[in-house]
């Protein structure tokens, strides 16, 4: 196979002469191809076949133990001007970055197969979808891309017709942490990733393309590329509202996107559009619409069980690639809080008899096609996407942030998004549980200066008076004994219902200095074991604590200097005054 598109052909030729692969495999995205790759990986030991009676077409991949999460400190945005990357990114001059990483690619695919992977982010016939080609020497990456994106011949056809695409060059190299780099060249629509085979570092369609490069393209073209799930909430009358919700990695986006309504909420249904990324654009009526650029899920495994997320639990029982989970004696995958079976082997492949840490890595993942999801919405394939009623920001906060509150305006909502903070998780290398600023849950993923990004967000209120309402939620508030105050999971529907009630103007708010909170009576607690005092605590705002918080937000915003948009400063001053 080859291509009629000269720019693609030239780039492949150049990459071949640089990396010197033994073979070239153009991926067509067929089932036969997928099955062939799986078979080869079973032979090579890249995959371990799981119990096929209970887990048909399921396999386990074990990463190199040094390569189990995104590496933010090795991820760079390479723009000509350092300020365009901003204080939120590691920056390197493009010429220097190319030089540094090209040295690693020289001869890197000797004796290996180079896979050419054309993919489309978004429904193949959507005007809002964007395409890319990933060159990789990892069959594991190809199999994941097959499950996660629209990959193969159809994507190639679209690329040949459009003539433009994002170029992604990837090699696992020797998986040496000292020779690991993830580099983005927004001006060239190019990504180069070396030395990691893991998730967001290696599946270049995901964070590298659909967030870092796409956020920069979206800024030029007037749309938004966001780290958001998209979920449809259908009421008993059959009307559906769509919400786009931004939470940092490993804060429950997949669970919320696949929520199962509890028995106390009869007639409500939940539809999944996406669990990680949303591309948002305004339609001609000024309504904000969302598509999910992905076609599958790369979700956190530990904690998934019949109670927390039955949809996901069932979804990953067939045609799933597991990465870094443990094994039972029956050769079934095992993870913490699976609630069934016992591990005999940990994620490194060691015996679990004298356990050193958990059996599954805390950032172990499943890769599965969205079509496996029982709650997958047909509208996930709609070329124009769905109309978004509300945007919801959130983070993992033990204290301070109430269960839910609403912004007074779009601009106030942008400030709330910019002020998001969350405890770090195992999704990225580094310390876990430290509160850090994670604006719009995009800290690791915004491909340009946050100050310009907030300015871009703010610009939408000039383009439309029909924008979604903005909210902030926190499912993770704890009492002094360290227990969660809110039950979470399916019960979060009660909070989403309040958000929808607000969108429909069915209920009022309790106005506080930070925004509109629910009146207790408007949160349905029927059948819930929660005392009025706890609900009150969940719905309280402690002005003195918030004064400390806004000092910290203020310091953070100041680090963006003169580039910080005046409208954001104005919102900040309003908040400061409301709290004084
Ligand atoms: O490794 S990924 O970036 O794909 C997962 C995540 O951190 O959200
Ligand atoms: Mn994510």
mmCIF file of N, CA and C and ligand atoms in Angstrom, residues 70 206-207 211 227-228 247-250 253 275-277 294 298 365 427 441 445, ligand 2:
data_model
loop_
_atom_site.group_PDB
_atom_site.id
_atom_site.type_symbol
_atom_site.label_atom_id
_atom_site.label_comp_id
_atom_site.label_asym_id
_atom_site.label_seq_id
_atom_site.Cartn_x
_atom_site.Cartn_y
_atom_site.Cartn_z
ATOM 1 N N UNK A 70 1.840 9.086 32.125
ATOM 2 C CA UNK A 70 2.347 10.217 31.338
ATOM 3 C C UNK A 70 3.547 10.842 32.055
ATOM 4 N N UNK A 206 -4.451 10.789 20.970
ATOM 5 C CA UNK A 206 -5.190 11.151 22.173
ATOM 6 C C UNK A 206 -4.740 12.507 22.722
ATOM 7 N N UNK A 207 -3.914 12.516 23.748
ATOM 8 C CA UNK A 207 -3.588 13.794 24.396
ATOM 9 C C UNK A 207 -2.737 14.678 23.484
ATOM 10 N N UNK A 211 -5.729 16.980 22.116
ATOM 11 C CA UNK A 211 -5.717 18.084 23.085
ATOM 12 C C UNK A 211 -4.610 19.105 22.806
ATOM 13 N N UNK A 227 -10.517 18.763 27.791
ATOM 14 C CA UNK A 227 -10.368 17.503 28.519
ATOM 15 C C UNK A 227 -11.685 17.206 29.237
ATOM 16 N N UNK A 228 -12.715 16.894 28.455
ATOM 17 C CA UNK A 228 -14.071 16.775 29.002
ATOM 18 C C UNK A 228 -14.755 15.495 28.535
ATOM 19 N N UNK A 247 -12.707 17.113 34.285
ATOM 20 C CA UNK A 247 -12.020 16.737 35.525
ATOM 21 C C UNK A 247 -10.632 16.225 35.156
ATOM 22 N N UNK A 248 -9.665 16.415 36.056
ATOM 23 C CA UNK A 248 -8.322 15.890 35.789
ATOM 24 C C UNK A 248 -8.335 14.370 35.605
ATOM 25 N N UNK A 249 -7.230 13.841 35.075
ATOM 26 C CA UNK A 249 -7.089 12.397 34.862
ATOM 27 C C UNK A 249 -7.319 11.644 36.172
ATOM 28 N N UNK A 250 -8.002 10.507 36.065
ATOM 29 C CA UNK A 250 -8.254 9.624 37.201
ATOM 30 C C UNK A 250 -9.098 10.282 38.301
ATOM 31 N N UNK A 253 -13.973 10.580 35.334
ATOM 32 C CA UNK A 253 -14.703 10.985 34.119
ATOM 33 C C UNK A 253 -15.406 9.792 33.474
ATOM 34 N N UNK A 275 -15.660 9.939 27.115
ATOM 35 C CA UNK A 275 -15.246 9.901 28.524
ATOM 36 C C UNK A 275 -13.990 10.716 28.801
ATOM 37 N N UNK A 276 -13.449 11.416 27.768
ATOM 38 C CA UNK A 276 -12.162 12.072 28.039
ATOM 39 C C UNK A 276 -11.957 13.392 27.295
ATOM 40 N N UNK A 277 -12.426 13.465 26.052
ATOM 41 C CA UNK A 277 -12.101 14.642 25.236
ATOM 42 C C UNK A 277 -13.351 15.129 24.509
ATOM 43 N N UNK A 294 -12.763 10.776 19.995
ATOM 44 C CA UNK A 294 -12.315 9.392 20.158
ATOM 45 C C UNK A 294 -13.430 8.394 19.843
ATOM 46 N N UNK A 298 -9.736 4.604 27.227
ATOM 47 C CA UNK A 298 -8.490 4.159 27.852
ATOM 48 C C UNK A 298 -8.670 4.496 29.332
ATOM 49 N N UNK A 365 -4.810 0.269 33.102
ATOM 50 C CA UNK A 365 -5.836 0.785 32.174
ATOM 51 C C UNK A 365 -6.506 -0.330 31.390
ATOM 52 N N UNK A 427 -2.129 9.015 37.353
ATOM 53 C CA UNK A 427 -2.140 9.093 35.880
ATOM 54 C C UNK A 427 -0.878 9.744 35.329
ATOM 55 N N UNK A 441 -8.892 21.494 33.988
ATOM 56 C CA UNK A 441 -8.322 20.134 33.917
ATOM 57 C C UNK A 441 -7.398 19.991 32.707
ATOM 58 N N UNK A 445 -2.315 19.460 29.270
ATOM 59 C CA UNK A 445 -2.770 19.235 27.896
ATOM 60 C C UNK A 445 -2.969 20.486 27.047
HETATM 61 MN MN1 LIG B 2 -7.753 12.184 30.382
#
